[in-house]
Amino acid sequence: MTKRALVCGAGGFIGSHLVKRLAADGYWVRGVDLKEPEWEASQADEFMVADLRDPKAATEALNGGFDEVYQLAADMGGMGFIHSAETQIMHNSMLVNVNLVEAAARAEIDRYFLASSVCVYRDMDLGESELTEDDAYPALPDNEYGWEKLYAERAVASYAREGRFQARIARFQNCYGPQGTWKGGREKAPAALCRKVAESTDGTIEVWGDGTAVRSFVYVDDLVDGVRRLVDSDCSDPTNIGTREYVSVRELVQLVASAAGKEIDPVWVPGPVGVQNRNFSNDRIESLGFDPKFNLAEGLAHTYRWIANQVTQRP
Ligand code: NAD
């Protein structure tokens, strides 16, 4: 029998890639979002434009019977957005999550997937050993986005404990790739750097911070593969999905410059950088066969090409 999936946030970056993957895996898919995907038509069998802050819209989205719900809808952006839109994030994303868990429980679905984030973890010192999923507690996220994700995780887990559905919770690392937000204030570091490098005519770009913050990034196709593996597994505990390749922001700038074939001299300026260091265990997702195919240089080459193309086509 064809499985039915509801993808919430299907008009967004990761959601639209996930819809493609589910369609390729033979699912019947309904997408729901405030907007349709910006870059190409959705591959969902049905696409509903709706505001999931409205409980009635959440109930309607769940109408028709689903095996799996993938909840990726969130008021979301990079550090610039996260640090300037705290109440917006708390209000909007919380309402979406509250409405969807309740509607999904009433609709008697089998599995509920939540896209959480490594922003649930505290800041780390350089050289600290890996944090495992259990180290999210005692909790000290760096920003309200992380606290809202922890709340959403707990909401999903509490419904699952009541036997209303099975929970699958992924904590995504920074995700990047083609068709992600690359301008407008919500873009994340890899996309912002690709845009700045593509636009630079004098070999300089401004970059927030001093270049020492350490990060890891996961290419969107790999992340979506991790999501599918997690949902298909028996693992109901929160699970990090990311790579083991860590770079400083300074190194990230140079990788983007190489992808562009340009010499780039960053000018470090004050700005919202977020945490200083990240280092997470990926043992749990790797135990489910997750094995990222794209290293950062390869993934950035694809991403840079796509963003440079958008920059050139911009009126
Ligand atoms: P995105 O902003 O591209 O997608 C989120 C989508 O949610 C958007 O299309 C937006 O319109 C939709 N949405 C927001 N409010 C809504 C509402 N009220 N009703 C209906 N739809 C609504 O973001 P993304 O990068 O694709 O992220 C997807 C999920 O993964 C989010 O939950 C995000 O927090 C999580 N995540 C992403 C990253 C990353 O690096 N991109 C990292 C960690 C976690």
XYZ file of N, CA, C and O in Angstrom, residues 15 72 164 298:
16
model
N 12.247 21.331 3.635
C 10.951 20.697 3.372
C 10.755 20.367 1.898
O 10.259 19.290 1.557
N 8.412 20.423 9.764
C 9.577 21.305 9.566
C 9.182 22.779 9.543
O 10.043 23.639 9.376
N 0.020 8.295 21.648
C -0.805 8.938 20.606
C -0.166 8.778 19.227
O -0.835 8.821 18.209
N 32.773 19.863 -1.556
C 31.871 19.455 -2.653
C 30.510 20.128 -2.522
O 29.949 20.646 -3.487
